[in-house]
PDB file of C-alpha atoms in Angstrom:
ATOM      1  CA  UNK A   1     -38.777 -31.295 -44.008  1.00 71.00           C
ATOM      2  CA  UNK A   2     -39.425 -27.953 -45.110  1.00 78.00           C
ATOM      3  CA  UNK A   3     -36.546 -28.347 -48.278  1.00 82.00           C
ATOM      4  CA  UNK A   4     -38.726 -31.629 -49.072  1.00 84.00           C
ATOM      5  CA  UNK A   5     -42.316 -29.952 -49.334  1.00 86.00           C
ATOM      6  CA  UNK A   6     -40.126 -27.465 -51.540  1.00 85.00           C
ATOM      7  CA  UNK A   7     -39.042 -30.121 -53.622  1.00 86.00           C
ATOM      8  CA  UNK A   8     -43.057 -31.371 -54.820  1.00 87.00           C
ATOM      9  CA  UNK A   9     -44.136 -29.161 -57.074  1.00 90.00           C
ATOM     10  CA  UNK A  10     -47.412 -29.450 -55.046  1.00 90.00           C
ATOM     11  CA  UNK A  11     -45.735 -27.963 -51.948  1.00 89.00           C
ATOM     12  CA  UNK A  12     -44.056 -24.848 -53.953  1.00 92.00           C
ATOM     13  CA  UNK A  13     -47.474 -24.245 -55.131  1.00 94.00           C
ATOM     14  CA  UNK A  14     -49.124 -24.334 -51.536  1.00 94.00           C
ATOM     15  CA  UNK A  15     -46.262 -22.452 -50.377  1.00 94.00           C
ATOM     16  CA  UNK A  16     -46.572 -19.640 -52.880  1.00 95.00           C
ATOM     17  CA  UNK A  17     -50.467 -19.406 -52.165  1.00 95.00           C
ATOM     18  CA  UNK A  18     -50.122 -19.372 -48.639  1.00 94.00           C
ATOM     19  CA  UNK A  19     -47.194 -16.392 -48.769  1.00 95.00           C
ATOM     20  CA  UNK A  20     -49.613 -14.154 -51.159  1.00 94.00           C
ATOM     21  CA  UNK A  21     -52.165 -14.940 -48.632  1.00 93.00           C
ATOM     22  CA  UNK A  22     -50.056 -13.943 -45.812  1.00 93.00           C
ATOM     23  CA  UNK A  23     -48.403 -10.717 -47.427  1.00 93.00           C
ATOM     24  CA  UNK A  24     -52.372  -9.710 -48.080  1.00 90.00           C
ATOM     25  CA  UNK A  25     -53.017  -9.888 -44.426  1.00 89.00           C
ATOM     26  CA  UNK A  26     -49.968  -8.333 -43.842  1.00 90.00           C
ATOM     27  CA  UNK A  27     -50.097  -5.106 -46.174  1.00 91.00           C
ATOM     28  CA  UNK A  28     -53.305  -5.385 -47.527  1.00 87.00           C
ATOM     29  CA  UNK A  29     -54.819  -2.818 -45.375  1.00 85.00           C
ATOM     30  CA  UNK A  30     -52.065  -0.453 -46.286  1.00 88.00           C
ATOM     31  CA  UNK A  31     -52.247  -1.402 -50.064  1.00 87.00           C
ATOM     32  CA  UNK A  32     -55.720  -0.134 -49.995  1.00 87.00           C
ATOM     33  CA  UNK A  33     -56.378   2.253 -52.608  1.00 89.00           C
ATOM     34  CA  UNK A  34     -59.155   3.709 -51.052  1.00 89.00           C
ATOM     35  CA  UNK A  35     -60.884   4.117 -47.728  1.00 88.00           C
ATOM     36  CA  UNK A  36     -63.002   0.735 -47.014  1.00 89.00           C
ATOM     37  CA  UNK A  37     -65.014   2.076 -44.889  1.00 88.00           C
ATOM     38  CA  UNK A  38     -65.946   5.403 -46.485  1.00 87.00           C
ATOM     39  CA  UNK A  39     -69.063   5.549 -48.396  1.00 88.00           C
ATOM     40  CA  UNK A  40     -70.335   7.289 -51.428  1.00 86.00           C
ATOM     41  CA  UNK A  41     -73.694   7.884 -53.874  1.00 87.00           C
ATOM     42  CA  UNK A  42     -72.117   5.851 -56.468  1.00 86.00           C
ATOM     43  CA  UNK A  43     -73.238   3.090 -55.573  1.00 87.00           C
ATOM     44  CA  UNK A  44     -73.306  -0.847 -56.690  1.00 86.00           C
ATOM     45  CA  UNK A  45     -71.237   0.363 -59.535  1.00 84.00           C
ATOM     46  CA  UNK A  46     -69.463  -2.097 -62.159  1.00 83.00           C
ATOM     47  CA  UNK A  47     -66.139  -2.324 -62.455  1.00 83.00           C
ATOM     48  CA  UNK A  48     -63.893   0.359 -63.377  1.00 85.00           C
ATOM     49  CA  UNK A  49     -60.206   2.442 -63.065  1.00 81.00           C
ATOM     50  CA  UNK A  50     -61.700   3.966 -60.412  1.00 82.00           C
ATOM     51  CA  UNK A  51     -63.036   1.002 -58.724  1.00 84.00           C
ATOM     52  CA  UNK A  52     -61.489  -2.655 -59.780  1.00 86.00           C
ATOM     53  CA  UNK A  53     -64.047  -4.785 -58.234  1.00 87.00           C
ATOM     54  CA  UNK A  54     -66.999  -1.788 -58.153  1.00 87.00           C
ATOM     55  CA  UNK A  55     -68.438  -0.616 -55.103  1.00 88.00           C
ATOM     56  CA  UNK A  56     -71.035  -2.237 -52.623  1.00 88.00           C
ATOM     57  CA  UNK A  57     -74.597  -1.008 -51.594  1.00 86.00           C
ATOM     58  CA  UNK A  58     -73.412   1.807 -49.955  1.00 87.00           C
ATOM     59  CA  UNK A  59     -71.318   3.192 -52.694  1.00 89.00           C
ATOM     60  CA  UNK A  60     -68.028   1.503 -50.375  1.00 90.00           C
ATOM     61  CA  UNK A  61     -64.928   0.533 -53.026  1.00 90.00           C
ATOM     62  CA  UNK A  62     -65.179  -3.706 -52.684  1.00 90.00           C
ATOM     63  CA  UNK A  63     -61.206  -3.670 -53.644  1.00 91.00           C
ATOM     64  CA  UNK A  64     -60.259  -2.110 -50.502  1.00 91.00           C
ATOM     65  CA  UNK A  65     -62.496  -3.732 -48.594  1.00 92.00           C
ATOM     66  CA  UNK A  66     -61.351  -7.128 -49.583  1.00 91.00           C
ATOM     67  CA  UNK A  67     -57.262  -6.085 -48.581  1.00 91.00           C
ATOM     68  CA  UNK A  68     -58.768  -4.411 -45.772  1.00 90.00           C
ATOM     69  CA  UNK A  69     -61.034  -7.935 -44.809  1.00 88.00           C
ATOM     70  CA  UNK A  70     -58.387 -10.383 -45.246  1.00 90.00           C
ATOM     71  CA  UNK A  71     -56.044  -9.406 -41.918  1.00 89.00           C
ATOM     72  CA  UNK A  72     -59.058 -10.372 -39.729  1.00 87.00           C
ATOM     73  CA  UNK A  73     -59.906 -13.530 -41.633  1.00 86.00           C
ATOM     74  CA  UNK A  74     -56.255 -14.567 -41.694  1.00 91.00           C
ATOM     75  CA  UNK A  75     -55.736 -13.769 -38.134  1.00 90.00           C
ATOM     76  CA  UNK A  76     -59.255 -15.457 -37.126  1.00 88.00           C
ATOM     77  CA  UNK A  77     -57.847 -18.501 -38.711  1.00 90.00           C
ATOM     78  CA  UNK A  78     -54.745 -18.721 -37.175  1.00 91.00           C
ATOM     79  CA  UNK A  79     -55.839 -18.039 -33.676  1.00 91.00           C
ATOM     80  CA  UNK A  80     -57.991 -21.688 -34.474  1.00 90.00           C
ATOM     81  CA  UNK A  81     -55.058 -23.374 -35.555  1.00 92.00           C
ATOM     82  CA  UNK A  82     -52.669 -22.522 -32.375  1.00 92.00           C
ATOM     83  CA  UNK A  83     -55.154 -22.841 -29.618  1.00 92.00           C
ATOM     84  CA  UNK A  84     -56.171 -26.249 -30.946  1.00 92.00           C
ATOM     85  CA  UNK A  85     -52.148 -27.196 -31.324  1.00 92.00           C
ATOM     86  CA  UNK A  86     -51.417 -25.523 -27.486  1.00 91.00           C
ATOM     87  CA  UNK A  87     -54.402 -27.168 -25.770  1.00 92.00           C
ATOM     88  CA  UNK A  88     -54.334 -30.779 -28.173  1.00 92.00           C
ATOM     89  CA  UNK A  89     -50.815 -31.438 -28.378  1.00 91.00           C
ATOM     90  CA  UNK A  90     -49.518 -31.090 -24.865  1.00 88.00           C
ATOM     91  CA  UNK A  91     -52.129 -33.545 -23.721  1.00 91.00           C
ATOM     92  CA  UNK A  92     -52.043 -36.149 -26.178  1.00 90.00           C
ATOM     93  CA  UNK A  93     -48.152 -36.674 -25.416  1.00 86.00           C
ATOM     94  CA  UNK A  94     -48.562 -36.147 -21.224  1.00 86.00           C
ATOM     95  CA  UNK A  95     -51.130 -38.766 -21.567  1.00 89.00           C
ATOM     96  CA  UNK A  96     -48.616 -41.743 -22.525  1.00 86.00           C
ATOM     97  CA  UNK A  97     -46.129 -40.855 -19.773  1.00 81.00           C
ATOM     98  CA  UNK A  98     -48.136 -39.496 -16.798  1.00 84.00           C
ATOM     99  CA  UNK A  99     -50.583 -42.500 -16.171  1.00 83.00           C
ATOM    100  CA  UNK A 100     -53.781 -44.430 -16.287  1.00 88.00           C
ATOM    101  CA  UNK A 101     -55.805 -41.488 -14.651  1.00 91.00           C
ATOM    102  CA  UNK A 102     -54.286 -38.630 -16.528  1.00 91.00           C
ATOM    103  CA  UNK A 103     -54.921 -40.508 -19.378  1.00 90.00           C
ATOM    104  CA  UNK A 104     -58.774 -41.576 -18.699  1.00 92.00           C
ATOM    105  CA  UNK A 105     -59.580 -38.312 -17.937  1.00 93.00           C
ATOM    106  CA  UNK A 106     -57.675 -36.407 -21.386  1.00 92.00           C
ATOM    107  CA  UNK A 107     -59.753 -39.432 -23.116  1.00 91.00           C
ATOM    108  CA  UNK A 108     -63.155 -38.334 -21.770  1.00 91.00           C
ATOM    109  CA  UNK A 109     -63.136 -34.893 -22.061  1.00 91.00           C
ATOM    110  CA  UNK A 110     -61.595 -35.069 -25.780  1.00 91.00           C
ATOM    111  CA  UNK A 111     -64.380 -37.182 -26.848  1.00 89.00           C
ATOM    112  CA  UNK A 112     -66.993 -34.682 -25.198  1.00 87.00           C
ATOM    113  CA  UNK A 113     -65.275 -31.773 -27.429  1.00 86.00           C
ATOM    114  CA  UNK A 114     -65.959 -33.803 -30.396  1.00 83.00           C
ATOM    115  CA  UNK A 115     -69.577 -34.454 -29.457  1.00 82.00           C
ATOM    116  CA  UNK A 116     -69.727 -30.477 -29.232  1.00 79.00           C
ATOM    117  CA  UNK A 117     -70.749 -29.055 -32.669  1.00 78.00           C
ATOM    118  CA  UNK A 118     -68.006 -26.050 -32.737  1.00 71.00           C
ATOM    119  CA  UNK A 119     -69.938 -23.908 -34.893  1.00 72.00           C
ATOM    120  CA  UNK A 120     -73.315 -23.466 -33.079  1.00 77.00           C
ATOM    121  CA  UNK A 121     -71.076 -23.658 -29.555  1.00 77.00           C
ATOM    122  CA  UNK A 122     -69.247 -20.366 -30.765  1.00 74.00           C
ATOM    123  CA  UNK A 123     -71.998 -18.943 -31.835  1.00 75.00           C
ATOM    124  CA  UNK A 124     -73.757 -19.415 -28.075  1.00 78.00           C
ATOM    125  CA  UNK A 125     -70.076 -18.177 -26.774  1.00 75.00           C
ATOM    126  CA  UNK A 126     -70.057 -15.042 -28.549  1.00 73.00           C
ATOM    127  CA  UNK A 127     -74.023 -14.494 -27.973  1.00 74.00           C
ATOM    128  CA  UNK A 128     -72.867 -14.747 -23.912  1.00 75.00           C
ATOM    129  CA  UNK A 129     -69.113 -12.668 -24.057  1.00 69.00           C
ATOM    130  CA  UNK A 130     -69.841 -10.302 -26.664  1.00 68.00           C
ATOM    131  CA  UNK A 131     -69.726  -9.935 -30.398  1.00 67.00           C
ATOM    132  CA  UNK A 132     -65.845 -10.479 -31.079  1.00 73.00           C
ATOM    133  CA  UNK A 133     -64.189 -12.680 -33.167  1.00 78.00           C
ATOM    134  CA  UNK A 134     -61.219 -13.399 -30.936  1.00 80.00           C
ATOM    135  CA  UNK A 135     -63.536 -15.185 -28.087  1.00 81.00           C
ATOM    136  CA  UNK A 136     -65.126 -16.812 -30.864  1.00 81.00           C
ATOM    137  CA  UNK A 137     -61.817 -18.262 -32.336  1.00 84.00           C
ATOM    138  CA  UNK A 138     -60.310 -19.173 -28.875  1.00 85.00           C
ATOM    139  CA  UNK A 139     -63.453 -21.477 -28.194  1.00 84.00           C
ATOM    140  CA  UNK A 140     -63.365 -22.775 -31.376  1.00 85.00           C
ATOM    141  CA  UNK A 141     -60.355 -23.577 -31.486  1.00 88.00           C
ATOM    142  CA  UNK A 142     -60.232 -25.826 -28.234  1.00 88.00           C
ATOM    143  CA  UNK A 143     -63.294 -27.537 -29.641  1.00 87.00           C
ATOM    144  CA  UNK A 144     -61.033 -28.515 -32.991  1.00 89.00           C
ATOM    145  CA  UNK A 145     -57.882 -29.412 -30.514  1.00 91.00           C
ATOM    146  CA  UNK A 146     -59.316 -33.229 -30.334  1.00 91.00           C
ATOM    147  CA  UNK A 147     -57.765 -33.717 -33.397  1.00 90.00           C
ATOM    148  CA  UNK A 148     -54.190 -32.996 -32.369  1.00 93.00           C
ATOM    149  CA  UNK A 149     -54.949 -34.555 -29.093  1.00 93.00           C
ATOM    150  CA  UNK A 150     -55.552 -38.127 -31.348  1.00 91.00           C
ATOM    151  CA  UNK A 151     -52.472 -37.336 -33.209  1.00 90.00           C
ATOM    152  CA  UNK A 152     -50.066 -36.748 -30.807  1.00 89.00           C
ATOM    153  CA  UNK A 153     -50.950 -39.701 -28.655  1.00 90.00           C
ATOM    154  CA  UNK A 154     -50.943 -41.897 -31.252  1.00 88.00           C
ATOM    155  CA  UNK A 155     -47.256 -40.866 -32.568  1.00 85.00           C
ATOM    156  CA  UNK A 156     -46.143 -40.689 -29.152  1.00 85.00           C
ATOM    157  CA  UNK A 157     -47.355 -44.372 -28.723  1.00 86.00           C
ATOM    158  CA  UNK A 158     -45.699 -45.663 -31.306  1.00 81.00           C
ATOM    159  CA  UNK A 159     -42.637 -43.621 -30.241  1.00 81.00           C
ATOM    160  CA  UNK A 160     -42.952 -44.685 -26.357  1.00 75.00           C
ATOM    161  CA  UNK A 161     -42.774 -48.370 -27.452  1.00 73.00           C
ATOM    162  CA  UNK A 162     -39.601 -48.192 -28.958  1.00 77.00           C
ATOM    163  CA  UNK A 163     -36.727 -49.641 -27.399  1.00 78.00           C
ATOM    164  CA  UNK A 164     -34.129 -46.647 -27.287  1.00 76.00           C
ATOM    165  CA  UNK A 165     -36.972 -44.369 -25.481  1.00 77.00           C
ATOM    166  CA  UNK A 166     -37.582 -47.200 -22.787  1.00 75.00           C
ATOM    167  CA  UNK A 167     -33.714 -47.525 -22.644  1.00 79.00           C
ATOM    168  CA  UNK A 168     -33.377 -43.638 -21.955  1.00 77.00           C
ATOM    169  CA  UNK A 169     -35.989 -43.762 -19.145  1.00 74.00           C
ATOM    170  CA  UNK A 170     -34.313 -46.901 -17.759  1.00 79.00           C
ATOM    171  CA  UNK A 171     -31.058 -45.401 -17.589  1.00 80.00           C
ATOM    172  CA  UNK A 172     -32.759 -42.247 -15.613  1.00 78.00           C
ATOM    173  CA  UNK A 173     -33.318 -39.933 -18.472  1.00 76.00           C
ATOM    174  CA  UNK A 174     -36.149 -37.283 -17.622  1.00 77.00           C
ATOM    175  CA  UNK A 175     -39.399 -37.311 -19.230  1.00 72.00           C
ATOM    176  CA  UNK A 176     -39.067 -33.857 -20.395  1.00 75.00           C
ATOM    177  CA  UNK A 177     -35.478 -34.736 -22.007  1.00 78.00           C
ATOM    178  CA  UNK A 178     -37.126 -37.894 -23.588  1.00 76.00           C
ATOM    179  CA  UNK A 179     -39.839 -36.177 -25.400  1.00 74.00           C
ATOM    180  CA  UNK A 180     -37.210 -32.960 -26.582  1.00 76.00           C
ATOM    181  CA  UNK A 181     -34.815 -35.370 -27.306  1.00 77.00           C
ATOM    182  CA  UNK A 182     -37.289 -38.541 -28.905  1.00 74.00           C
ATOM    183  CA  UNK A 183     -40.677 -38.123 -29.194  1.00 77.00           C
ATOM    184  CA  UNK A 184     -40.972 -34.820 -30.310  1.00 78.00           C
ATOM    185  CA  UNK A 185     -38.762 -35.193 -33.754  1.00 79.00           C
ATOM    186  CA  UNK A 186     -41.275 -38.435 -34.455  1.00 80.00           C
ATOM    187  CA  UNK A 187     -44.352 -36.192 -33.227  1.00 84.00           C
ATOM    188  CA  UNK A 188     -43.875 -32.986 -35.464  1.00 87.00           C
ATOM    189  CA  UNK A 189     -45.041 -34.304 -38.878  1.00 88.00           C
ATOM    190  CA  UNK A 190     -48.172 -35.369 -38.120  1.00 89.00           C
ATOM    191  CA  UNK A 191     -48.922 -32.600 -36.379  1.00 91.00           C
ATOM    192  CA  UNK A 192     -47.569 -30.280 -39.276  1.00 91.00           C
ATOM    193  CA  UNK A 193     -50.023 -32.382 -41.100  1.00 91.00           C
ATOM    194  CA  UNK A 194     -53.131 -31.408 -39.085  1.00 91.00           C
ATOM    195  CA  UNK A 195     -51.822 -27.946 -38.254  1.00 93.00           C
ATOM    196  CA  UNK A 196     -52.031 -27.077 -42.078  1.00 93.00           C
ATOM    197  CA  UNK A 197     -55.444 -28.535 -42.104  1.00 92.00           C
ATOM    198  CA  UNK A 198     -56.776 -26.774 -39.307  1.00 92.00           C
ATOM    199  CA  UNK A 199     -55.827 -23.267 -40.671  1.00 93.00           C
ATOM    200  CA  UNK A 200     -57.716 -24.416 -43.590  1.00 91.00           C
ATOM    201  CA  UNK A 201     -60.544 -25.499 -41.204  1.00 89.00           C
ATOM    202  CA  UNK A 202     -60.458 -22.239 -39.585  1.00 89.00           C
ATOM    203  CA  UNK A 203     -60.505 -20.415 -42.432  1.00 89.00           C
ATOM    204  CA  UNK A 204     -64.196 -21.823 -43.369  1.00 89.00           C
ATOM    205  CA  UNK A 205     -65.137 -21.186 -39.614  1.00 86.00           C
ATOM    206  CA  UNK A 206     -63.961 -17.859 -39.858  1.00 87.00           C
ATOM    207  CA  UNK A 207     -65.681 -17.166 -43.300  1.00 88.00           C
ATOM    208  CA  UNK A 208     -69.053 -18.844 -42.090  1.00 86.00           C
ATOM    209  CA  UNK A 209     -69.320 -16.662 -38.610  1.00 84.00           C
ATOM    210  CA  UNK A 210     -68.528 -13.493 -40.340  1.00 85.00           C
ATOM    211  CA  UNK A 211     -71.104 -14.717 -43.293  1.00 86.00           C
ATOM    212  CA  UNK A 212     -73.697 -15.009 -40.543  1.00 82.00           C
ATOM    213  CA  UNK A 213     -72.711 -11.636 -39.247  1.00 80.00           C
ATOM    214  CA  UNK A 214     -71.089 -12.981 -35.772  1.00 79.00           C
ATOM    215  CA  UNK A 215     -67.910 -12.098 -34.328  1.00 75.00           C
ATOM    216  CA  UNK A 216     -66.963  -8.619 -36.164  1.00 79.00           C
ATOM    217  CA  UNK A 217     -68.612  -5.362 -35.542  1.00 75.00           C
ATOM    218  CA  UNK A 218     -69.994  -3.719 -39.263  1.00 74.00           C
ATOM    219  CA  UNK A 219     -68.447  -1.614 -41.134  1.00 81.00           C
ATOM    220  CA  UNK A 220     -65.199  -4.066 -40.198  1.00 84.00           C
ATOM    221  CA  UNK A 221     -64.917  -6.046 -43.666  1.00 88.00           C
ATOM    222  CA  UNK A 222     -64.779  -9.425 -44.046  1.00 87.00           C
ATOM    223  CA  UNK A 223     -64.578 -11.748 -47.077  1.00 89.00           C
ATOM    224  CA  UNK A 224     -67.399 -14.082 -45.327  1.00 88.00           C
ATOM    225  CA  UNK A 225     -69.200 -10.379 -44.663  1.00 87.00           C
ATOM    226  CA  UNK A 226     -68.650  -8.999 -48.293  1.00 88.00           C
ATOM    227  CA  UNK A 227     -69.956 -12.548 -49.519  1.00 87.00           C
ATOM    228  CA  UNK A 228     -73.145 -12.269 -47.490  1.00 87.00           C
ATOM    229  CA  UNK A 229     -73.540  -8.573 -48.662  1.00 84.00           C
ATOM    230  CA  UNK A 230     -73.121  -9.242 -51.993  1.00 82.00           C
ATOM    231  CA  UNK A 231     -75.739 -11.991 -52.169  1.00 82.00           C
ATOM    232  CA  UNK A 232     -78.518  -9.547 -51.600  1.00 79.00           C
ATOM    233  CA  UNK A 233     -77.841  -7.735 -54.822  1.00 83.00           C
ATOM    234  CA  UNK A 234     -76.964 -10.524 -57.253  1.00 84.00           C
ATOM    235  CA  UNK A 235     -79.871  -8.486 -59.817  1.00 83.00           C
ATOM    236  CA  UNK A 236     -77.472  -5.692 -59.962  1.00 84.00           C
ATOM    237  CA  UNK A 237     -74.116  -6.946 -59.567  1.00 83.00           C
ATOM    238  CA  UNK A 238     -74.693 -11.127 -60.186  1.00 85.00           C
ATOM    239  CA  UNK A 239     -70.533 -11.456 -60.553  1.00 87.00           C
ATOM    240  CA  UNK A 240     -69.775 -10.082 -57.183  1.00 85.00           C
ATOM    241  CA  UNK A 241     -69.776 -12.947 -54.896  1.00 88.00           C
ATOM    242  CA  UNK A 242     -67.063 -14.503 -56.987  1.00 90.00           C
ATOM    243  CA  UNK A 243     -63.974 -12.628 -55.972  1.00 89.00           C
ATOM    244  CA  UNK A 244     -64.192 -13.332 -52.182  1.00 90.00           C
ATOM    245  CA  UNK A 245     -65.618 -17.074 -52.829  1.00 91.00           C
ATOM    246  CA  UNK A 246     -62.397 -17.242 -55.108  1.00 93.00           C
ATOM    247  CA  UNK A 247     -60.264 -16.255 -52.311  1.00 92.00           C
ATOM    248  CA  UNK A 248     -61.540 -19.000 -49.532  1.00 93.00           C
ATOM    249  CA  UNK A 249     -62.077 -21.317 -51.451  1.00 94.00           C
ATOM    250  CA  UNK A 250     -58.700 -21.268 -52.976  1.00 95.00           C
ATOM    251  CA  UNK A 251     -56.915 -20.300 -49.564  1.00 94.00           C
ATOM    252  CA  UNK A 252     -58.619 -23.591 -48.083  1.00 94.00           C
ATOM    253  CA  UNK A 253     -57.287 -25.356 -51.103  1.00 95.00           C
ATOM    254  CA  UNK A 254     -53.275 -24.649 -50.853  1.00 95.00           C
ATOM    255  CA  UNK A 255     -53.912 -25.342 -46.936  1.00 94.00           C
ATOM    256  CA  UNK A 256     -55.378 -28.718 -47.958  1.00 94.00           C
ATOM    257  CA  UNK A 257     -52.730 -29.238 -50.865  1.00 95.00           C
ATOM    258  CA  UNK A 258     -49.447 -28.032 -47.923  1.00 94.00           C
ATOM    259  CA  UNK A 259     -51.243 -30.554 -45.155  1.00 92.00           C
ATOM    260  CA  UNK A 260     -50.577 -33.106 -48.572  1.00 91.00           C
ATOM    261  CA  UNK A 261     -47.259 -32.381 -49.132  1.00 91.00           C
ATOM    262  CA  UNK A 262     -46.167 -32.998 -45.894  1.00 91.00           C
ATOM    263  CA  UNK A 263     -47.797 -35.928 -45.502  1.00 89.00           C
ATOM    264  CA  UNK A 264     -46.096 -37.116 -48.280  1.00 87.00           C
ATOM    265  CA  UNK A 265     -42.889 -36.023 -47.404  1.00 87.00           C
ATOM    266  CA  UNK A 266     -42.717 -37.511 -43.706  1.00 81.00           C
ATOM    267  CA  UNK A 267     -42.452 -40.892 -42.583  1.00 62.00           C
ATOM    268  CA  UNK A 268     -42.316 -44.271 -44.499  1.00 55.00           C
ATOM    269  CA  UNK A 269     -43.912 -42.431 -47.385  1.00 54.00           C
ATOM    270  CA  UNK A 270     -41.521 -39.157 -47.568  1.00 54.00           C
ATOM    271  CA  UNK A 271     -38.449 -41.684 -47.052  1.00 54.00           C
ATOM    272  CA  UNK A 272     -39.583 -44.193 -50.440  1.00 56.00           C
ATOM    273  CA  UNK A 273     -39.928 -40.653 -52.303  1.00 55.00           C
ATOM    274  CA  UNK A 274     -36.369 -39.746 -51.338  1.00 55.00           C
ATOM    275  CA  UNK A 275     -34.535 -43.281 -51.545  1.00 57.00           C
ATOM    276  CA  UNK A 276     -36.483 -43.224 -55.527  1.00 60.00           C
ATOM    277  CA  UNK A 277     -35.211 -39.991 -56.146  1.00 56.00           C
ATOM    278  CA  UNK A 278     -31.645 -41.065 -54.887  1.00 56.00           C
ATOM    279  CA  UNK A 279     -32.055 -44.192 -57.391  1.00 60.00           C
ATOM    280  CA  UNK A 280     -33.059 -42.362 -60.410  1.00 61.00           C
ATOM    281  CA  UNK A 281     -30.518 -39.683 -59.731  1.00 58.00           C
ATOM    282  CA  UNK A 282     -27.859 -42.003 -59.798  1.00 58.00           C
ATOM    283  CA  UNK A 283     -29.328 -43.809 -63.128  1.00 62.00           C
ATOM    284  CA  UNK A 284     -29.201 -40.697 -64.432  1.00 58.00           C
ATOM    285  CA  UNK A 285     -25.342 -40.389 -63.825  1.00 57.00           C
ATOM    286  CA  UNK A 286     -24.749 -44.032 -64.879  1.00 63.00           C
ATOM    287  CA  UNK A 287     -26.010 -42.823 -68.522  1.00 61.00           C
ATOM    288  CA  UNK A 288     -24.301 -40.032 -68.668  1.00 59.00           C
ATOM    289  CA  UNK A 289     -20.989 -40.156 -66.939  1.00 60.00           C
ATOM    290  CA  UNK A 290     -18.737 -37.216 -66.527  1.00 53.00           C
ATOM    291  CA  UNK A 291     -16.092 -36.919 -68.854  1.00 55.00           C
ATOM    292  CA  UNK A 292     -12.557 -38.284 -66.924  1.00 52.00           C
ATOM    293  CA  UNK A 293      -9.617 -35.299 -67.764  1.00 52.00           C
ATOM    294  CA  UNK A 294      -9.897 -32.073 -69.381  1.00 48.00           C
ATOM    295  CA  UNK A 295      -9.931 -32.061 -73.108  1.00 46.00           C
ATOM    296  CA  UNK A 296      -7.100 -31.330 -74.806  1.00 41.00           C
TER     297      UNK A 296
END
């Protein structure tokens, strides 16, 4: 799959987002050119050699603050995406194979997690547990796991049905060997699907709690903090806001664009893009055969 999605030029260009993205979390805060957190008189200056993106209110440099922000916004995110996969996907495939009251009751509760509004529910969880983004990201992310709960049962149902899986069970095949061995090969796209989705999803969760000023202690930057501060001085600096709008936006984006490419790599869809590719490869070599012997 993952030499497909390479193959789109859509996927490449997700890819390549996503891996700047990642190596900013990574080795932003050490790429810092300047303490983010140490302030100075010069402040809500304009850009300069000395300051790329200027400084904030308190005379703080906004470039560091940005590399220094985007470790905790890509780690927010992430911690959204794999407690909804842990707590959806599990589940959604037990619920096919372990019976009608497993099932009724996985049914129930998933569609009381999607009556939940996630946002305002993490923002009661952190008001109860404590100002941290972590807590905040854990609930939030079991609230989203309805949607990989729906996903995997519905691949695994159209997996369970098939006549080679109720073949293995027949012939005394364990349910844990059947899903390794069946269910799970059938499963993974569409969840890769709504796993790169959700990390896009948490990425606006993440960005709209630390906008509001919940889940990370100040002076900690944020981009969704360093867009909030910025709005209260668009007089003096009206082209601040941009830069970490720019970066969500567009991190959301190549998310969106990778869930895409996958999609359109996997199933009926991802097989009709490789048999065409097979057929106009090999029109390609009927109009221009290789020359038979060496030339003389």
């Amino acid at each position: 799959m993952v030499r497909r999605v390479l193959a789109l030029p859509s996927g490449r260009i997700a890819v390549a987002v996503l891996a700047v993205i990642a190596l900013l979390a990574v080795l932003g805060p050490l790429l810092a050119p300047q303490d983010p957190l140490a302030t100075s008189d010069n402040t809500l200056a304009a850009a300069s050699g000395a300051h790329w993106l200027g400084t904030d209110y308190l005379g703080r440099d906004v470039f560091s603050r940005l590399l220094d922000g985007s470790r905790i916004s890509v780690l927010g995110s992430l911690e959204v995406a794999l407690t909804a996969l842990v707590v959806g996907v599990v589940p959604g495939i037990l619920s096919v194979y372990l019976g009608r009251a497993f099932e009724w009751i996985t049914l129930r509760l998933t569609d009381t997690l999607v009556a939940l509004p996630f946002l305002l529910f993490a923002v009661a969880v952190v008001a109860l547990l404590g100002n941290g983004i972590t807590q905040a990201m854990l609930v939030t992310g079991v609230l989203v796991s309805p949607l990989f709960y729906r996903v995997s049962r519905a691949a695994t149902l159209a997996v369970a049905r098939s006549q080679y899986v109720e073949a293995a069970l027949v012939s005394g095949a364990s349910l844990g060997w059947v899903v390794r061995r069946h269910v799970w090969v059938k499963v993974l796209p569409p969840i890769a699907v709504a796993l790169a989705q959700t990390v896009g999803v948490g990425f606006v969760i993440v960005s709209s709690l630390t906008f509001l000023g919940i889940g990370v202690q100040p002076p900690a930057p944020t981009w969704g903090g360093l867009l909030a501060s910025d709005l209260g001085y668009l007089s003096q600096r009206p082209w601040a806001p941009l830069t970490p709008a720019l970066l969500i936006v567009v991190t959301v984006w190549a998310c969106n664009l990778l869930a895409d490419a996958i999609r359109d790599v996997s199933g009926e869809a991802g097989r009709a893009l490789l048999n065409s590719r097979r057929a106009r490869t090999n029109r390609l070599d009927k109009d221009h055969p290789a020359p038979v012997g060496g030339a003389r």
